[in-house]
Amino acid sequence: MTKRSNDLQAVIDAAQAAFAARATDPTSQDCQSRAFAALADAHGPSDLTGERLPVCDRWLPTVLDKAGYPEDLRRLIEAFRAVEPAVRWQRRGGPTPSASHDFAEGHANAVLFGANGIEPRNDVWLGASLLAPGVRYPDHTHPPEEVYLVLGPGQFSQENGPWFEPGLGGTFYNRPGILHAMQATSEPLFAFWLLRADPT
Ligand SMILES: [Fe+2]
């Protein structure tokens, strides 16, 4: 069996506890339990090296050093901080007609588990998005179902519906293929997402 670093396993443990405690609707719970069951099987490590984007240097300390996280979210933040140097932060590719003009420079995605992640795999994705204040992420869809865990201010939309704000520790579920988007308000947006690629 492939060995996974203790730091990376700590991210899974912290994320599993936080998602389980906060995303309590049955659909989210079902998605999570299948995702974390799959993550119990460690895959080989990546040979990618970590690399930040400028938006990370500008806004990640604001998010990670912020006071007031409840204990379970602080544990997740600190577990993330420990592995963050190994993250190759990525910009979203593809068309962005509904994004704000500053989207390209104003966002970054951290894939911990998943394609081009610290632990590359295609059955489960676990990672986080960082948006600078005022940045709107484009409407997008993807086949896997998804649960978001939001770590602070920020707004979200599903199927072109009204913006809603889950708030610190808030969660919501995206069914497979649903159109969704997010936008930061006057503070940076930071949210974790968990996707399970095969919902059978
Ligand atoms: Fe998504």
mmCIF file of C-alpha atoms and ligand atoms in Angstrom:
data_model
loop_
_atom_site.group_PDB
_atom_site.id
_atom_site.type_symbol
_atom_site.label_atom_id
_atom_site.label_comp_id
_atom_site.label_asym_id
_atom_site.label_seq_id
_atom_site.Cartn_x
_atom_site.Cartn_y
_atom_site.Cartn_z
ATOM 1 C CA MET A 1 0.000 0.000 0.000
ATOM 2 C CA THR A 2 1.257 3.452 -0.902
ATOM 3 C CA LYS A 3 2.422 5.524 1.997
ATOM 4 C CA ARG A 4 1.005 8.991 2.501
ATOM 5 C CA SER A 5 2.750 11.660 4.543
ATOM 6 C CA ASN A 6 1.460 12.315 8.039
ATOM 7 C CA ASP A 7 0.841 15.942 7.102
ATOM 8 C CA LEU A 8 -1.323 14.967 4.147
ATOM 9 C CA GLN A 9 -3.228 12.418 6.212
ATOM 10 C CA ALA A 10 -3.806 15.140 8.812
ATOM 11 C CA VAL A 11 -5.555 17.224 6.136
ATOM 12 C CA ILE A 12 -7.903 14.330 5.405
ATOM 13 C CA ASP A 13 -8.620 13.756 9.086
ATOM 14 C CA ALA A 14 -9.312 17.440 9.751
ATOM 15 C CA ALA A 15 -11.399 17.830 6.601
ATOM 16 C CA GLN A 16 -13.417 14.705 7.336
ATOM 17 C CA ALA A 17 -14.239 15.932 10.840
ATOM 18 C CA ALA A 18 -15.153 19.432 9.687
ATOM 19 C CA PHE A 19 -17.245 18.308 6.719
ATOM 20 C CA ALA A 20 -19.026 15.668 8.795
ATOM 21 C CA ALA A 21 -19.895 18.120 11.539
ATOM 22 C CA ARG A 22 -21.047 20.920 9.261
ATOM 23 C CA ALA A 23 -22.449 19.458 6.049
ATOM 24 C CA THR A 24 -25.164 17.527 7.801
ATOM 25 C CA ASP A 25 -27.844 17.234 5.124
ATOM 26 C CA PRO A 26 -28.239 13.623 3.950
ATOM 27 C CA THR A 27 -27.086 14.280 0.388
ATOM 28 C CA SER A 28 -23.866 15.944 1.515
ATOM 29 C CA GLN A 29 -23.275 13.257 4.101
ATOM 30 C CA ASP A 30 -23.669 10.579 1.471
ATOM 31 C CA CYS A 31 -21.225 12.327 -0.879
ATOM 32 C CA GLN A 32 -18.700 12.828 1.894
ATOM 33 C CA SER A 33 -18.819 9.332 3.243
ATOM 34 C CA ARG A 34 -18.101 7.911 -0.209
ATOM 35 C CA ALA A 35 -15.349 10.455 -0.856
ATOM 36 C CA PHE A 36 -13.550 9.873 2.420
ATOM 37 C CA ALA A 37 -13.934 6.112 2.075
ATOM 38 C CA ALA A 38 -12.131 6.384 -1.270
ATOM 39 C CA LEU A 39 -9.441 8.602 0.260
ATOM 40 C CA ALA A 40 -8.634 5.842 2.741
ATOM 41 C CA ASP A 41 -6.790 4.288 -0.209
ATOM 42 C CA ALA A 42 -3.623 6.359 -0.610
ATOM 43 C CA HIS A 43 -2.319 6.969 -4.117
ATOM 44 C CA GLY A 44 1.262 7.645 -5.128
ATOM 45 C CA PRO A 45 2.736 11.081 -4.481
ATOM 46 C CA SER A 46 3.153 13.698 -7.184
ATOM 47 C CA ASP A 47 6.513 14.727 -8.590
ATOM 48 C CA LEU A 48 5.256 18.308 -8.984
ATOM 49 C CA THR A 49 6.853 20.964 -6.839
ATOM 50 C CA GLY A 50 4.869 23.576 -4.993
ATOM 51 C CA GLU A 51 4.385 26.970 -6.584
ATOM 52 C CA ARG A 52 2.404 29.976 -5.449
ATOM 53 C CA LEU A 53 0.687 32.595 -7.568
ATOM 54 C CA PRO A 54 0.939 36.296 -6.643
ATOM 55 C CA VAL A 55 -2.619 36.348 -5.308
ATOM 56 C CA CYS A 56 -1.549 33.761 -2.709
ATOM 57 C CA ASP A 57 1.251 35.927 -1.350
ATOM 58 C CA ARG A 58 -1.132 38.861 -1.157
ATOM 59 C CA TRP A 59 -4.198 37.211 0.416
ATOM 60 C CA LEU A 60 -3.401 33.783 1.826
ATOM 61 C CA PRO A 61 -1.854 35.166 5.060
ATOM 62 C CA THR A 62 -5.020 37.189 5.623
ATOM 63 C CA VAL A 63 -7.046 33.998 5.480
ATOM 64 C CA LEU A 64 -4.733 31.621 7.323
ATOM 65 C CA ASP A 65 -3.754 34.010 10.119
ATOM 66 C CA LYS A 66 -7.251 35.295 10.790
ATOM 67 C CA ALA A 67 -8.442 34.946 14.370
ATOM 68 C CA GLY A 68 -11.749 33.489 15.384
ATOM 69 C CA TYR A 69 -11.943 30.141 13.625
ATOM 70 C CA PRO A 70 -13.842 27.509 15.607
ATOM 71 C CA GLU A 71 -11.624 24.665 16.746
ATOM 72 C CA ASP A 72 -12.438 22.231 13.950
ATOM 73 C CA LEU A 73 -11.877 24.840 11.250
ATOM 74 C CA ARG A 74 -8.649 26.028 12.870
ATOM 75 C CA ARG A 75 -7.446 22.433 12.774
ATOM 76 C CA LEU A 76 -8.259 22.262 9.064
ATOM 77 C CA ILE A 77 -6.555 25.603 8.403
ATOM 78 C CA GLU A 78 -3.398 24.514 10.215
ATOM 79 C CA ALA A 79 -3.340 21.155 8.439
ATOM 80 C CA PHE A 80 -3.663 23.025 5.146
ATOM 81 C CA ARG A 81 -0.894 25.443 6.123
ATOM 82 C CA ALA A 82 1.451 22.509 6.775
ATOM 83 C CA VAL A 83 1.070 21.091 3.254
ATOM 84 C CA GLU A 84 0.605 24.381 1.387
ATOM 85 C CA PRO A 85 4.292 24.664 0.363
ATOM 86 C CA ALA A 86 3.769 21.487 -1.694
ATOM 87 C CA VAL A 87 0.721 22.882 -3.500
ATOM 88 C CA ARG A 88 1.097 23.932 -7.104
ATOM 89 C CA TRP A 89 -1.514 26.682 -7.106
ATOM 90 C CA GLN A 90 -3.442 26.799 -10.354
ATOM 91 C CA ARG A 91 -5.531 29.234 -12.341
ATOM 92 C CA ARG A 92 -8.758 28.002 -13.847
ATOM 93 C CA GLY A 93 -8.476 27.548 -17.589
ATOM 94 C CA GLY A 94 -11.155 27.792 -20.247
ATOM 95 C CA PRO A 95 -13.656 30.502 -21.117
ATOM 96 C CA THR A 96 -14.595 32.988 -18.416
ATOM 97 C CA PRO A 97 -17.384 35.174 -19.856
ATOM 98 C CA SER A 98 -19.130 35.624 -16.511
ATOM 99 C CA ALA A 99 -15.976 36.310 -14.491
ATOM 100 C CA SER A 100 -14.878 39.713 -13.242
ATOM 101 C CA HIS A 101 -12.186 41.544 -15.245
ATOM 102 C CA ASP A 102 -9.631 40.853 -12.493
ATOM 103 C CA PHE A 103 -10.408 37.135 -12.278
ATOM 104 C CA ALA A 104 -7.202 35.810 -13.861
ATOM 105 C CA GLU A 105 -4.906 37.575 -11.421
ATOM 106 C CA GLY A 106 -7.369 37.496 -8.560
ATOM 107 C CA HIS A 107 -7.879 33.799 -7.916
ATOM 108 C CA ALA A 108 -5.961 30.585 -7.297
ATOM 109 C CA ASN A 109 -6.979 26.979 -6.770
ATOM 110 C CA ALA A 110 -5.112 24.566 -4.509
ATOM 111 C CA VAL A 111 -5.566 20.915 -5.397
ATOM 112 C CA LEU A 112 -4.532 18.695 -2.516
ATOM 113 C CA PHE A 113 -6.046 15.474 -3.862
ATOM 114 C CA GLY A 114 -6.970 15.294 -7.543
ATOM 115 C CA ALA A 115 -5.486 16.115 -10.935
ATOM 116 C CA ASN A 116 -2.139 17.905 -10.527
ATOM 117 C CA GLY A 117 -2.603 17.731 -6.784
ATOM 118 C CA ILE A 118 -0.177 16.794 -4.041
ATOM 119 C CA GLU A 119 -1.721 13.328 -4.298
ATOM 120 C CA PRO A 120 -2.799 12.898 -7.929
ATOM 121 C CA ARG A 121 -5.969 10.857 -8.419
ATOM 122 C CA ASN A 122 -9.203 11.067 -10.363
ATOM 123 C CA ASP A 123 -11.784 9.495 -8.058
ATOM 124 C CA VAL A 124 -11.847 12.215 -5.391
ATOM 125 C CA TRP A 125 -10.815 15.867 -5.450
ATOM 126 C CA LEU A 126 -10.176 17.824 -2.280
ATOM 127 C CA GLY A 127 -8.846 21.344 -2.471
ATOM 128 C CA ALA A 128 -9.545 24.993 -1.899
ATOM 129 C CA SER A 129 -10.157 28.210 -3.809
ATOM 130 C CA LEU A 130 -8.841 31.638 -2.921
ATOM 131 C CA LEU A 131 -10.431 34.769 -4.396
ATOM 132 C CA ALA A 132 -9.170 38.299 -3.811
ATOM 133 C CA PRO A 133 -11.772 40.826 -2.621
ATOM 134 C CA GLY A 134 -14.271 41.741 -5.314
ATOM 135 C CA VAL A 135 -13.362 38.886 -7.658
ATOM 136 C CA ARG A 136 -16.104 36.875 -9.313
ATOM 137 C CA TYR A 137 -15.370 33.286 -10.344
ATOM 138 C CA PRO A 138 -17.034 32.275 -13.621
ATOM 139 C CA ASP A 139 -20.129 30.118 -13.840
ATOM 140 C CA HIS A 140 -18.974 26.574 -14.314
ATOM 141 C CA THR A 141 -20.106 22.973 -14.211
ATOM 142 C CA HIS A 142 -18.451 19.613 -13.689
ATOM 143 C CA PRO A 143 -19.784 16.069 -13.716
ATOM 144 C CA PRO A 144 -18.790 15.136 -10.135
ATOM 145 C CA GLU A 145 -21.046 16.060 -7.254
ATOM 146 C CA GLU A 146 -19.472 18.446 -4.780
ATOM 147 C CA VAL A 147 -19.703 19.743 -1.228
ATOM 148 C CA TYR A 148 -18.325 23.175 -0.362
ATOM 149 C CA LEU A 149 -17.093 24.150 3.101
ATOM 150 C CA VAL A 150 -16.753 27.916 3.324
ATOM 151 C CA LEU A 151 -14.142 29.458 5.625
ATOM 152 C CA GLY A 152 -15.399 33.023 5.794
ATOM 153 C CA PRO A 153 -17.182 35.725 3.826
ATOM 154 C CA GLY A 154 -18.176 35.179 0.227
ATOM 155 C CA GLN A 155 -21.193 34.588 -1.950
ATOM 156 C CA PHE A 156 -22.282 31.620 -4.028
ATOM 157 C CA SER A 157 -24.886 30.933 -6.692
ATOM 158 C CA GLN A 158 -26.460 27.853 -8.203
ATOM 159 C CA GLU A 159 -28.245 27.710 -11.572
ATOM 160 C CA ASN A 160 -28.131 31.497 -11.968
ATOM 161 C CA GLY A 161 -30.137 31.833 -8.766
ATOM 162 C CA PRO A 162 -29.694 34.609 -6.204
ATOM 163 C CA TRP A 163 -26.368 34.937 -4.423
ATOM 164 C CA PHE A 164 -26.297 33.385 -0.976
ATOM 165 C CA GLU A 165 -23.683 33.600 1.760
ATOM 166 C CA PRO A 166 -23.056 30.399 3.770
ATOM 167 C CA GLY A 167 -20.697 32.248 6.133
ATOM 168 C CA LEU A 168 -17.901 30.865 8.293
ATOM 169 C CA GLY A 169 -18.250 27.103 8.440
ATOM 170 C CA GLY A 170 -21.235 27.100 6.094
ATOM 171 C CA THR A 171 -21.661 24.334 3.524
ATOM 172 C CA PHE A 172 -23.734 23.510 0.481
ATOM 173 C CA TYR A 173 -24.097 20.679 -2.023
ATOM 174 C CA ASN A 174 -23.733 20.829 -5.803
ATOM 175 C CA ARG A 175 -25.414 17.963 -7.599
ATOM 176 C CA PRO A 176 -23.599 16.558 -10.653
ATOM 177 C CA GLY A 177 -23.524 18.996 -13.562
ATOM 178 C CA ILE A 178 -25.166 21.929 -11.802
ATOM 179 C CA LEU A 179 -24.138 25.444 -12.924
ATOM 180 C CA HIS A 180 -22.528 27.327 -10.039
ATOM 181 C CA ALA A 181 -20.359 30.339 -9.260
ATOM 182 C CA MET A 182 -18.805 32.267 -6.374
ATOM 183 C CA GLN A 183 -17.704 35.810 -5.695
ATOM 184 C CA ALA A 184 -15.742 37.516 -2.967
ATOM 185 C CA THR A 185 -17.169 40.517 -1.182
ATOM 186 C CA SER A 186 -14.932 43.116 0.492
ATOM 187 C CA GLU A 187 -12.747 40.370 1.998
ATOM 188 C CA PRO A 188 -10.965 37.440 0.377
ATOM 189 C CA LEU A 189 -13.021 34.299 -0.165
ATOM 190 C CA PHE A 190 -11.546 30.974 0.935
ATOM 191 C CA ALA A 191 -13.466 27.744 0.607
ATOM 192 C CA PHE A 192 -12.712 24.032 0.527
ATOM 193 C CA TRP A 193 -14.407 21.708 -1.939
ATOM 194 C CA LEU A 194 -14.775 17.971 -2.002
ATOM 195 C CA LEU A 195 -15.770 16.184 -5.199
ATOM 196 C CA ARG A 196 -16.598 12.547 -5.638
ATOM 197 C CA ALA A 197 -16.161 11.559 -9.269
ATOM 198 C CA ASP A 198 -18.148 8.336 -9.293
ATOM 199 C CA PRO A 199 -21.448 8.637 -7.463
ATOM 200 C CA THR A 200 -22.490 5.030 -7.980
HETATM 201 FE FE FE B 1 -17.305 23.471 -8.404
#
